[in-house]
Short mmCIF file of C-alpha atoms and ligand atoms in Angstrom, two decimals:
data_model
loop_
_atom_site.label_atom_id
_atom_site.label_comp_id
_atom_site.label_asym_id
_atom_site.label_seq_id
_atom_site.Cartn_x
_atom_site.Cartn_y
_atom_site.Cartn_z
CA UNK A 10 -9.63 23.40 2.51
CA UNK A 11 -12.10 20.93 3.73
CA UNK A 12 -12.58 20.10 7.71
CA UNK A 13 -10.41 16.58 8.18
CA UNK A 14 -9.53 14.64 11.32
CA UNK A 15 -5.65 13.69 11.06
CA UNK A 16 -4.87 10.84 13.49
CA UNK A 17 -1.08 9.86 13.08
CA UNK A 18 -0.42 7.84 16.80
CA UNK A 19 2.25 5.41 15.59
CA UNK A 20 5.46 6.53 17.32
CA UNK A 21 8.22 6.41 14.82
CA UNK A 22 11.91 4.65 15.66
CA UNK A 23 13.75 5.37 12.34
CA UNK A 24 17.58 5.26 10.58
CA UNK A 25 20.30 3.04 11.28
CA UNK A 26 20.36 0.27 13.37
CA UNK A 27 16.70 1.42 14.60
CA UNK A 28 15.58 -2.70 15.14
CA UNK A 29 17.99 -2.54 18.38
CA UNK A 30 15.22 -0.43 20.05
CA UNK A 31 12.83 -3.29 19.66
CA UNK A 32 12.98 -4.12 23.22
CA UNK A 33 12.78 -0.82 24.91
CA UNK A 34 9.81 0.60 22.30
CA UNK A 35 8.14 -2.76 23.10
CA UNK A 36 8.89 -2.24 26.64
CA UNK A 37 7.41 1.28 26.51
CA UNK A 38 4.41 -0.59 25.59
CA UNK A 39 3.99 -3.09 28.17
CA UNK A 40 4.42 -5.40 26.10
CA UNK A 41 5.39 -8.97 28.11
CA UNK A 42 4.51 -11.56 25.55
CA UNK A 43 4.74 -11.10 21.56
CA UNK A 44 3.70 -13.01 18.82
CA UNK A 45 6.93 -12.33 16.02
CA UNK A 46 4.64 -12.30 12.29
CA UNK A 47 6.65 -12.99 9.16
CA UNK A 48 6.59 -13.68 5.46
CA UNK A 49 8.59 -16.08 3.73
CA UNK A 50 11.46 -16.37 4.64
CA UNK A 51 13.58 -12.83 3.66
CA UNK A 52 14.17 -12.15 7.47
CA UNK A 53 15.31 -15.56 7.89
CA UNK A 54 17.95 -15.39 5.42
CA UNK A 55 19.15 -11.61 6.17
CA UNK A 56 19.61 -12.57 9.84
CA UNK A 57 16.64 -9.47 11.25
CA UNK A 58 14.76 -11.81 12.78
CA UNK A 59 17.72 -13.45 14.90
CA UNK A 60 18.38 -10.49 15.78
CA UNK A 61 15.18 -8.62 16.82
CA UNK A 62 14.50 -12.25 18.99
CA UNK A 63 17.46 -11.48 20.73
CA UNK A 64 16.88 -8.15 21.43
CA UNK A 65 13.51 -8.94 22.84
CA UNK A 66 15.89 -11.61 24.73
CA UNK A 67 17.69 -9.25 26.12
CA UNK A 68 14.21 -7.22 27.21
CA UNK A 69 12.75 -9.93 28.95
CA UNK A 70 10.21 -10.15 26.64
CA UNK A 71 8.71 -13.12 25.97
CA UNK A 72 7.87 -14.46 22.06
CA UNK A 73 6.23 -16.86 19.90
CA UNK A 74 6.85 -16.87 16.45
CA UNK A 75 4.59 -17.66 13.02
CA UNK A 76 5.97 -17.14 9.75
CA UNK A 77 5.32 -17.77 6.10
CA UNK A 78 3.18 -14.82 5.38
CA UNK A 79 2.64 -14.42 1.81
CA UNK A 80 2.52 -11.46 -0.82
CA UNK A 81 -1.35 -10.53 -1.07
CA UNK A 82 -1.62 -12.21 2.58
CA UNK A 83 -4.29 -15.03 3.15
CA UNK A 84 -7.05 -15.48 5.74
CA UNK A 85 -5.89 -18.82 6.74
CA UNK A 86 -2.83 -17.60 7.51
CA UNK A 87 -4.63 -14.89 9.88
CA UNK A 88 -6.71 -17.48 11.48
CA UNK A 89 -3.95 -19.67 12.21
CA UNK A 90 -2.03 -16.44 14.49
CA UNK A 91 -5.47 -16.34 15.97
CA UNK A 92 -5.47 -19.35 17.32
CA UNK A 93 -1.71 -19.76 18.12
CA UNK A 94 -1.58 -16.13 19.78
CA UNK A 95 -4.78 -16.98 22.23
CA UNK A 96 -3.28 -20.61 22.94
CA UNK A 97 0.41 -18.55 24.04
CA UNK A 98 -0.89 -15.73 25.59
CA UNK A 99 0.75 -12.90 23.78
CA UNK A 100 -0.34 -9.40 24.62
CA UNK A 101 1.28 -7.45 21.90
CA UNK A 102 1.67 -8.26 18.18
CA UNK A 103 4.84 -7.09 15.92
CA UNK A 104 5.46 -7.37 12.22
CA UNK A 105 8.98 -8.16 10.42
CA UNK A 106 8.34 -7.60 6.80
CA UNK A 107 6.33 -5.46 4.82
CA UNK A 108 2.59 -4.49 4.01
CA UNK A 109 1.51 -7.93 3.36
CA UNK A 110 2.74 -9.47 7.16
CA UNK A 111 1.69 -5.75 8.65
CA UNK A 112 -1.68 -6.52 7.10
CA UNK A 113 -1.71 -10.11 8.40
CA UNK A 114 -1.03 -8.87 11.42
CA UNK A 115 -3.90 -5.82 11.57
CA UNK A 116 -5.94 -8.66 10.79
CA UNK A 117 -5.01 -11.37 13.66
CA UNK A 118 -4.90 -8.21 16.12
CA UNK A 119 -8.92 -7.36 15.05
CA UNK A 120 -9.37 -11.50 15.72
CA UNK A 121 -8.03 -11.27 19.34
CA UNK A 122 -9.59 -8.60 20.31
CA UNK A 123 -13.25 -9.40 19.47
CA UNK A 124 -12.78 -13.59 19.34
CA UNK A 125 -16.38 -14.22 18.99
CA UNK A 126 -16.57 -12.91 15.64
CA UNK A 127 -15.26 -14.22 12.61
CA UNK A 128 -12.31 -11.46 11.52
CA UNK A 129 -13.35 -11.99 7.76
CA UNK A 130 -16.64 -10.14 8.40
CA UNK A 131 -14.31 -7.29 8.74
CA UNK A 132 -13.10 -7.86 5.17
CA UNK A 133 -16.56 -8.10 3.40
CA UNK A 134 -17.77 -4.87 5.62
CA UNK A 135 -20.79 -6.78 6.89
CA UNK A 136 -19.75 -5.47 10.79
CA UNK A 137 -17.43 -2.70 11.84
CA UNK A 138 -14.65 -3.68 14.64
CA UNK A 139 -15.00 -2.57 18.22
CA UNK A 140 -11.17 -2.88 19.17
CA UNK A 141 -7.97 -3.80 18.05
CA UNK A 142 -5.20 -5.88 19.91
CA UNK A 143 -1.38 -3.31 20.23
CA UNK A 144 0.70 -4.41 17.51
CA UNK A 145 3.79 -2.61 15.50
CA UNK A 146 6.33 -3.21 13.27
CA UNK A 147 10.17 -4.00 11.93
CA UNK A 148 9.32 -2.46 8.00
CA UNK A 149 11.38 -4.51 5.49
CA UNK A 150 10.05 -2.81 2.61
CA UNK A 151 8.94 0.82 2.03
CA UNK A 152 5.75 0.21 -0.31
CA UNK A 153 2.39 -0.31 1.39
CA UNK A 154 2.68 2.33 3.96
CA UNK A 155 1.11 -0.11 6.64
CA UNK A 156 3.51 0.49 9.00
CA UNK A 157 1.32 4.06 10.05
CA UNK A 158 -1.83 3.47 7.97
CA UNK A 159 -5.19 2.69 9.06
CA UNK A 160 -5.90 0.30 6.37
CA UNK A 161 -5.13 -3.67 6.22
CA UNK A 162 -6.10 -5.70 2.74
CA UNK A 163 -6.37 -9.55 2.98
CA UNK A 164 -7.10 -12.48 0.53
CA UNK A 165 -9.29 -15.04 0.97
CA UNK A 166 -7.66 -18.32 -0.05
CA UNK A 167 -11.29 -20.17 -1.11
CA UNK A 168 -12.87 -16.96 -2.94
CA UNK A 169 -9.73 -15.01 -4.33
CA UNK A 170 -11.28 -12.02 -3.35
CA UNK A 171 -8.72 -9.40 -1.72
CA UNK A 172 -10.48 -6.80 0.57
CA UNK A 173 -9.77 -3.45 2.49
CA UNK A 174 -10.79 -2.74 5.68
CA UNK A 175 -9.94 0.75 7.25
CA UNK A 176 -10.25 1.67 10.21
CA UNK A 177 -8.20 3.26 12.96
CA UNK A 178 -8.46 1.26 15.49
CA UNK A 179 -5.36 -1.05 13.70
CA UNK A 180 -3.03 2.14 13.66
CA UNK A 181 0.11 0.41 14.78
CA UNK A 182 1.50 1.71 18.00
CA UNK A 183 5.18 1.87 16.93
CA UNK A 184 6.93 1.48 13.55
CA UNK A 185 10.43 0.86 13.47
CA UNK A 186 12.33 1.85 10.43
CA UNK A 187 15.88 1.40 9.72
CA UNK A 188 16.42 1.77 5.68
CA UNK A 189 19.16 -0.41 5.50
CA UNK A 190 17.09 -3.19 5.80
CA UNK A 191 15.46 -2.61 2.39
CA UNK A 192 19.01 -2.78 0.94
CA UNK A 193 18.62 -6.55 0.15
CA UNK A 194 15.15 -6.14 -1.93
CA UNK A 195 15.25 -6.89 -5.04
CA UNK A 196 15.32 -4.18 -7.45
CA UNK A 197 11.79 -5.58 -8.86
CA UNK A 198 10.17 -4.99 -5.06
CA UNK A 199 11.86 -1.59 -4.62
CA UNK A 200 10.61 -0.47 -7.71
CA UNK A 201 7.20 -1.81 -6.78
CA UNK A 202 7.27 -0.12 -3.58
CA UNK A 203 7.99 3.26 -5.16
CA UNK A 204 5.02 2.64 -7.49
CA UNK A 205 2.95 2.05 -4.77
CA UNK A 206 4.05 4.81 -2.56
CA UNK A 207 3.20 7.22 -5.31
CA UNK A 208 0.27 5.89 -5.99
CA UNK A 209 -0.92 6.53 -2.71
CA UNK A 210 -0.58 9.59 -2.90
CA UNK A 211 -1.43 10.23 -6.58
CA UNK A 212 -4.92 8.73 -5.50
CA UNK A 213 -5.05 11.23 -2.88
CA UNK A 214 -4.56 14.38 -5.48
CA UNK A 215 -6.90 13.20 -8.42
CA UNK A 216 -9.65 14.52 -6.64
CA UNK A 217 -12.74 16.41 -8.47
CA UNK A 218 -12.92 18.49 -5.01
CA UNK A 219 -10.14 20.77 -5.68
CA UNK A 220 -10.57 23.24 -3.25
CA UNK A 221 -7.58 25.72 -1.72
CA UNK A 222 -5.03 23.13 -0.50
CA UNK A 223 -1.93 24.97 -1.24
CA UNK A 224 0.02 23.29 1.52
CA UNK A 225 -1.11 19.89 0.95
CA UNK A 226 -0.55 19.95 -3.14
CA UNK A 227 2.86 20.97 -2.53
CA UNK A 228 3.70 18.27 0.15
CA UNK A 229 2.37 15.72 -2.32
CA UNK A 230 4.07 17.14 -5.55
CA UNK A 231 7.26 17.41 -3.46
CA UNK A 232 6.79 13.74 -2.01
CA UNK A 233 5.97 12.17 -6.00
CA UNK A 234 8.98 14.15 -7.54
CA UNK A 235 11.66 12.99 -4.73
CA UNK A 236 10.31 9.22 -4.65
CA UNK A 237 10.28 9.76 -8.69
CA UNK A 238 13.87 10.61 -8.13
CA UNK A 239 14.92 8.43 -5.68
CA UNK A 240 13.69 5.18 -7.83
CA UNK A 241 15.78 5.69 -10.77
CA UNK A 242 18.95 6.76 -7.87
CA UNK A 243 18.25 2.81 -6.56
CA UNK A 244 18.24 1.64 -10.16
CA UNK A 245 22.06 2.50 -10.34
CA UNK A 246 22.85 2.52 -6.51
CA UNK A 247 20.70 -0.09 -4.81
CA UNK A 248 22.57 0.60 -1.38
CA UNK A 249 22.69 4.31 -1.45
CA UNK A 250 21.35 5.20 2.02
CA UNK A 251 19.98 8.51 1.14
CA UNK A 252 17.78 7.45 -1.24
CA UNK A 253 16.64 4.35 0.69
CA UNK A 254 15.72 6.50 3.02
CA UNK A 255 13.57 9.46 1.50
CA UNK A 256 11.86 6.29 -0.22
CA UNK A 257 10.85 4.52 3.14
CA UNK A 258 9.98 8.05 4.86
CA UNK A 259 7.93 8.49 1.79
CA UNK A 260 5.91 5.11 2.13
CA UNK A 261 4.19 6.03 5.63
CA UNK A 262 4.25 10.04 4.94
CA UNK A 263 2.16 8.63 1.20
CA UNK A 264 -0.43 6.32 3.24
CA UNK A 265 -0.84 7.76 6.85
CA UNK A 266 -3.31 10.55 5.76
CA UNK A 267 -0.74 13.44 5.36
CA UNK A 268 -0.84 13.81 1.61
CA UNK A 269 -4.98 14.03 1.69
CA UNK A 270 -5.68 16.36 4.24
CA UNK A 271 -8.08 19.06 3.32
CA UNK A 272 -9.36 17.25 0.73
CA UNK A 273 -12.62 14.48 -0.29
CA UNK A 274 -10.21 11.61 0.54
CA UNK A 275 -9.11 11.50 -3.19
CA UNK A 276 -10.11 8.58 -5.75
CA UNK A 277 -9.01 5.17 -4.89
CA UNK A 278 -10.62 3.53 -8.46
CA UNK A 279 -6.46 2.46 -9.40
CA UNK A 280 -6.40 0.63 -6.03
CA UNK A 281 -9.77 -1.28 -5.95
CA UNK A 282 -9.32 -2.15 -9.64
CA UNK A 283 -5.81 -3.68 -9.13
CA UNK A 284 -6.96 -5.64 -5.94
CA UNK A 285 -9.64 -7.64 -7.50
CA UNK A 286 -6.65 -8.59 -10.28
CA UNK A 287 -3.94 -8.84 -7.29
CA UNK A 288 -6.51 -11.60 -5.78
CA UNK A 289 -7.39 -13.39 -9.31
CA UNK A 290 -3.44 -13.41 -10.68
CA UNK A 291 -1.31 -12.98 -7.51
CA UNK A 292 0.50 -10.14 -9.05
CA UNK A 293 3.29 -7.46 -6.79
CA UNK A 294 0.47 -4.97 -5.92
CA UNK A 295 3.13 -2.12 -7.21
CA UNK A 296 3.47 -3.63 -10.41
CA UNK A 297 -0.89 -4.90 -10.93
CA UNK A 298 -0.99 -0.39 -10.12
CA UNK A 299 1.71 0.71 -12.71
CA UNK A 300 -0.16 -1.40 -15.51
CA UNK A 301 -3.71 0.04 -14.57
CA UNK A 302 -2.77 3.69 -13.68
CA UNK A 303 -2.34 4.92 -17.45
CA UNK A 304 -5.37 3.64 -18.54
CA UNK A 305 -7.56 5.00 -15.67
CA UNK A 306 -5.58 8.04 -15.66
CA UNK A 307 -6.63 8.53 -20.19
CA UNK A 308 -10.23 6.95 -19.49
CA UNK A 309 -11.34 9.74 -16.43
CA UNK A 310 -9.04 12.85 -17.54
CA UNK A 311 -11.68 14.90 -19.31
CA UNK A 312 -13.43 15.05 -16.19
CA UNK A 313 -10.49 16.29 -13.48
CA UNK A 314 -8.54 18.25 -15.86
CA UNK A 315 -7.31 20.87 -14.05
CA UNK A 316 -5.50 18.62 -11.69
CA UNK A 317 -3.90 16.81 -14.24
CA UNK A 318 -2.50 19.53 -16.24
CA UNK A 319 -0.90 20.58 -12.53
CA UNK A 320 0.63 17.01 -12.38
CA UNK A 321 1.92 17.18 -15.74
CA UNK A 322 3.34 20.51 -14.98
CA UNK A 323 4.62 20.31 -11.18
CA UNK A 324 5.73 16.93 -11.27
CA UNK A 325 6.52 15.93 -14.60
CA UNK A 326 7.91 19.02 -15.81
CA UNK A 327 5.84 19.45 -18.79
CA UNK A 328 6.33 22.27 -20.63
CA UNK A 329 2.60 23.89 -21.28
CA UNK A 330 3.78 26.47 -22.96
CA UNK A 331 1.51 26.59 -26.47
CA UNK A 332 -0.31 23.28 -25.80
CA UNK A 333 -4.06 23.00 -24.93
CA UNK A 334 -4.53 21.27 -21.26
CA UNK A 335 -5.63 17.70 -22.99
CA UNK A 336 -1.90 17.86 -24.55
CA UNK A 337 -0.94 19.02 -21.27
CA UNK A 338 -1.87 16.13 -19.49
CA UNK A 339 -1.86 13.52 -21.49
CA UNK A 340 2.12 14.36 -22.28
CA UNK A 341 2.18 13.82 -17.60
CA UNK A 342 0.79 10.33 -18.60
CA UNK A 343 3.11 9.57 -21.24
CA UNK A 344 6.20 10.86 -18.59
CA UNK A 345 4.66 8.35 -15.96
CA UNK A 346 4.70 5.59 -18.19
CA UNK A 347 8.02 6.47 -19.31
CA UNK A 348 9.45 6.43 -15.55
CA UNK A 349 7.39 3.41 -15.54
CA UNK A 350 9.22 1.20 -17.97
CA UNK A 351 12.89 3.34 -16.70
CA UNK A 352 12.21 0.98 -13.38
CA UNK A 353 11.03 -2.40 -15.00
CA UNK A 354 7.24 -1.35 -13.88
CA UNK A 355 4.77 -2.63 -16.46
CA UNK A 356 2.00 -0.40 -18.20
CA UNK A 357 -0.37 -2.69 -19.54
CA UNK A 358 -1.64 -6.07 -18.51
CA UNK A 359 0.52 -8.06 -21.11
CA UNK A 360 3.91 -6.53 -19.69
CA UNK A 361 2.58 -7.74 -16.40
CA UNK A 362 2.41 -11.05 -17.67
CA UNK A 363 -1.56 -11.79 -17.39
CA UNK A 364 -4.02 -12.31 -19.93
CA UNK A 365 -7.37 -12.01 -18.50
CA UNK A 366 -10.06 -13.55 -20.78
CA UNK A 367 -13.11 -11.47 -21.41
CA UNK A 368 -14.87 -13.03 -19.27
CA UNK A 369 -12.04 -12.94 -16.46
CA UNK A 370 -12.75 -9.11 -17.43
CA UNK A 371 -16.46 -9.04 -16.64
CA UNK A 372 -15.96 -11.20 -13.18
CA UNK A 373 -12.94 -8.19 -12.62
CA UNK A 374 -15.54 -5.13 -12.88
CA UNK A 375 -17.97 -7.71 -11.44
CA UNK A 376 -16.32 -7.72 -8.36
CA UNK A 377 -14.72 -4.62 -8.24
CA UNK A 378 -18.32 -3.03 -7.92
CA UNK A 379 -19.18 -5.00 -5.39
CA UNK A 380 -16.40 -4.76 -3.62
CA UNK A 381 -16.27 -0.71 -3.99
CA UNK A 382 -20.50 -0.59 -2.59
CA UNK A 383 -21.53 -0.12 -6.55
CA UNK A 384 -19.23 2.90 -7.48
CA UNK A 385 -15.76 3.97 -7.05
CA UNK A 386 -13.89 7.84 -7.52
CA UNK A 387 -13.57 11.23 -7.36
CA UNK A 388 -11.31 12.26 -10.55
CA UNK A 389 -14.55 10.31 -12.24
CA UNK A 390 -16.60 7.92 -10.59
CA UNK A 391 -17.02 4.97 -12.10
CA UNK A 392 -19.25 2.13 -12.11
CA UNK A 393 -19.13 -1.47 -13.55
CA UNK A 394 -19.21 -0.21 -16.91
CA UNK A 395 -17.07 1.78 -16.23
CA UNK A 396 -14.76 -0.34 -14.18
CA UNK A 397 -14.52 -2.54 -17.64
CA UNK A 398 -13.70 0.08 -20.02
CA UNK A 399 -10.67 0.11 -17.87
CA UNK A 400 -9.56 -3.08 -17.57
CA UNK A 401 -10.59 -3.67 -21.39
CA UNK A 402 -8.19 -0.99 -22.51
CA UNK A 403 -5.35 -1.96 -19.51
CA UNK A 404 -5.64 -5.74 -21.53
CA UNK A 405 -5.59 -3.79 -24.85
CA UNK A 406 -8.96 -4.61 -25.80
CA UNK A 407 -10.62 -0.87 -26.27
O1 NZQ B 516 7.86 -12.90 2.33
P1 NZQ B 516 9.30 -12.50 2.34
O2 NZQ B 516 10.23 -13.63 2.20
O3 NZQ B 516 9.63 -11.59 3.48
O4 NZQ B 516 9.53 -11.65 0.96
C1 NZQ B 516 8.89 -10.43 0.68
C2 NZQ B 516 7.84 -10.57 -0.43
O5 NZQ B 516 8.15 -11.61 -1.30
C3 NZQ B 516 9.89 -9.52 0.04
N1 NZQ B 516 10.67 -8.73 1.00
C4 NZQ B 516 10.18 -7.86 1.92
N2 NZQ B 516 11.19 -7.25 2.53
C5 NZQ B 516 12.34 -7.75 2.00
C6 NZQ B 516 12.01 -8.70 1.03
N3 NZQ B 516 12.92 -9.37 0.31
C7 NZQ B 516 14.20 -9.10 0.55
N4 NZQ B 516 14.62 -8.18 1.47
C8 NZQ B 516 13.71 -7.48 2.20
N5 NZQ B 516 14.13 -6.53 3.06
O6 NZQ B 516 9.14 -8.62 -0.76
C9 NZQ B 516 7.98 -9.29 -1.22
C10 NZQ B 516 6.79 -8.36 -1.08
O7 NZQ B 516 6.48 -8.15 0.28
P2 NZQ B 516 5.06 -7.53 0.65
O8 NZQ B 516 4.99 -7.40 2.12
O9 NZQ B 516 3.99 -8.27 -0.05
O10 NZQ B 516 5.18 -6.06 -0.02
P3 NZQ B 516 4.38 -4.76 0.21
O11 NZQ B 516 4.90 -4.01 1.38
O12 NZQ B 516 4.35 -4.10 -1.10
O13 NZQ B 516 2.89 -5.21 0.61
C11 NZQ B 516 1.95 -5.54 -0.37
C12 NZQ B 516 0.62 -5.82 0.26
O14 NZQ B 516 0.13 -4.66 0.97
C13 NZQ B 516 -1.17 -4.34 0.48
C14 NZQ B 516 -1.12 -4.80 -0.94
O15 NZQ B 516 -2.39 -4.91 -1.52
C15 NZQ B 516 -0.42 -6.14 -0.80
O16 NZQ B 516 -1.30 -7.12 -0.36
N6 NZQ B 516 -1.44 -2.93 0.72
C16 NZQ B 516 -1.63 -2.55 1.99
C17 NZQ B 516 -1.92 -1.25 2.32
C18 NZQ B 516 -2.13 -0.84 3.72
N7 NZQ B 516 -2.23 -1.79 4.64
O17 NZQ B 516 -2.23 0.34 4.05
C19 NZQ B 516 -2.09 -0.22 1.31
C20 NZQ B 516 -1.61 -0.60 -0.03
O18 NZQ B 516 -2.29 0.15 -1.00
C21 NZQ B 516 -1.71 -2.04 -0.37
O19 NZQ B 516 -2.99 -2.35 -0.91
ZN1 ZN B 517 -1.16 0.60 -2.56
#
């Protein structure tokens, strides 16, 4: 096992009703003034954000609110709650929605806190942040894992180009969770969510540093065959509690760290490679992952073997009995693209509805490299070439 440095500090508020402890969590904080961040409009409409203003009401806590957040969250957006949360005062910052109004929120909580710079630096890595303004959140959808993460990803509305920046300064100090309030999702978002929740910690295990990691191999197979599970449960049952809640457990247990420990920080290529196509087509970040996973998974398999034949076997029941470990894996592949299309997840570019041209392709690896410091992986690592190959065979063009 390699020497890691888990740092988990978000306290956790979670099953039913778990919004009504807005106030007193907040309180806890010393929180006296909050700016309320939301996307565009599902909180409205389900009533949440009524009622989390009136329990901060009830606190004495004072609030300003700024909504319209959207999927693959902008810059200007994040500017904007810069500005309005230094012209109100607030002193603590709190997310209703999901990743994409979390991550708006990391962002405008880097802005306060260091005003003098521009926030987007943060984005194109050209600084590293100093401090963080408090901020937590009401989770609306159990996908990104933002909610105890130490990552935030933001657009930029003039250049397209969606960026990371991780760093744990913007762990959120609380996370309230209450999985009944992912019960009015649509089934195309939950099953994006469980994609992505997976995926992070399917990026996490392709990893050519394999070393003895027992414990954490068996957390993660345990986590991907229960959220495997659970997705096709809320296919049938869209309100079954249960599953709605092993699913949102699932999303911060896949992205705070947990499923990684011990290892090289697994490889990450799936992710940057869908975020340069979630900033050029605007695509569910689930969905842009499910149509680029197969294709990265076939292109870099030769080279991490061993850990995919384990997939295959441990979490995909494959049978390995008579089959050489290419068969092996390659049959895990075909049972993730198979659980892929059994929750309306695309597996290619085309049944996500883009159509990149080739040179859309180029300005894809293009940018990708840049944006990953020239290479990306572990499983493989993989440069622009590279980076192409992929999206060329993810558009059916290799
Ligand atoms: O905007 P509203 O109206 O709220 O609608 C949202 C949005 O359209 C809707 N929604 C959310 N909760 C709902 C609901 N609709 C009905 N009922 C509810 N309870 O769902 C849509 C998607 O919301 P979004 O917040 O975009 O989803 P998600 O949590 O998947 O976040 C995606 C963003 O997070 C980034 C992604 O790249 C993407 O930008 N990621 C952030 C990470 C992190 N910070 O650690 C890691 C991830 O890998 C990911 O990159
Ligand atoms: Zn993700």
């Amino acid at each position: 096992m390699l020497d890691f440095t888990y740092n988990v500090p978000t306290k956790v508020a979670f099953g039913h009703d778990a919004e009504a402890r807005v106030g007193e969590l907040l309180a806890e904080q010393g929180a006296t003034k909050v700016l309320v961040h939301f996307g565009g409009g599902s909180v409205v409409r389900s009533g949440l954000l009524d009622r989390v203003l009136g329990y901060l009401d009830e606190a004495g806590i004072g609030h300003v609110e700024l909504g319209g957040v959207q999927p693959n969250p902008r810059i200007s957006k994040v500017y904007e709650g810069i500005e309005l949360a230094q012209k109100e005062g607030v002193d603590f910052l709190l997310a209703v929605g999901g990743g994409s109004v979390i991550d708006s929120t990391k962002a405008i909580a880097y802005g306060l806190a260091e005003p003098e710079h521009d926030v987007w630096e943060l984005y194109e890595h050209v600084r590293t942040a100093k401090a963080c303004f408090p901020l937590g959140s009401v989770l609306t959808i159990s996908a990104a894992g933002s909610e105890t993460s130490n990552s935030s990803v933001i657009t930029n509305d003039e250049t397209l180009e969606k960026r990371a920046y991780d760093d744990d300064l913007a762990r959120p100090r609380i996370a309230i969770m209450n999985p009944e309030l992912t019960m009015t999702l649509p089934d195309y978002q939950t099953a994006c969510g469980c994609t992505d929740i997976m995926m992070h910690t399917m990026e996490r295990y392709f990893t050519s540093v394999a070393p003895t990691m027992e414990l954490t191999d068996g957390i993660a197979e345990a986590l991907l065959r229960v959220v495997r599970d659970c997705a096709l449960i809320l296919r049938e049952e869209p309100d079954n509690y249960e599953a709605r809640a092993d699913v949102m457990w699932a999303g911060s247990l896949a992205h705070n760290g947990l499923t990684g420990c011990g290892t090289d920080g697994g490889d990450w290529s799936a992710h940057m490679l869908e975020h340069e196509v979630g900033g050029m087509f605007d695509v569910a970040h689930g969905a842009g992952l499910a149509a680029i996973w197969p294709h990265w998974a076939r292109y870099v398999m030769a080279d991490c073997m061993d850990r995919f034949v384990k997939f295959a076997v441990n979490v995909w029941d494959v049978d390995p009995e008579g089959k050489t470990d290419e068969e092996i894996a390659l049959e895990g592949v075909a049972a993730v693209e198979e659980f892929y299309h059994s929750i309306g997840m695309p597996t290619n570019f085309a049944e996500l509805g883009i159509e990149p041209t080739d040179e859309q392709l180029e300005k894809l690896a293009h940018d990708c490299a840049i944006a990953c410091g020239g290479t990306q992986g572990s499983a493989k690592v993989l440069g622009e070439p590279e980076m192409l190959d992929v999206y060329k065979m993810a558009a059916g063009r290799a």
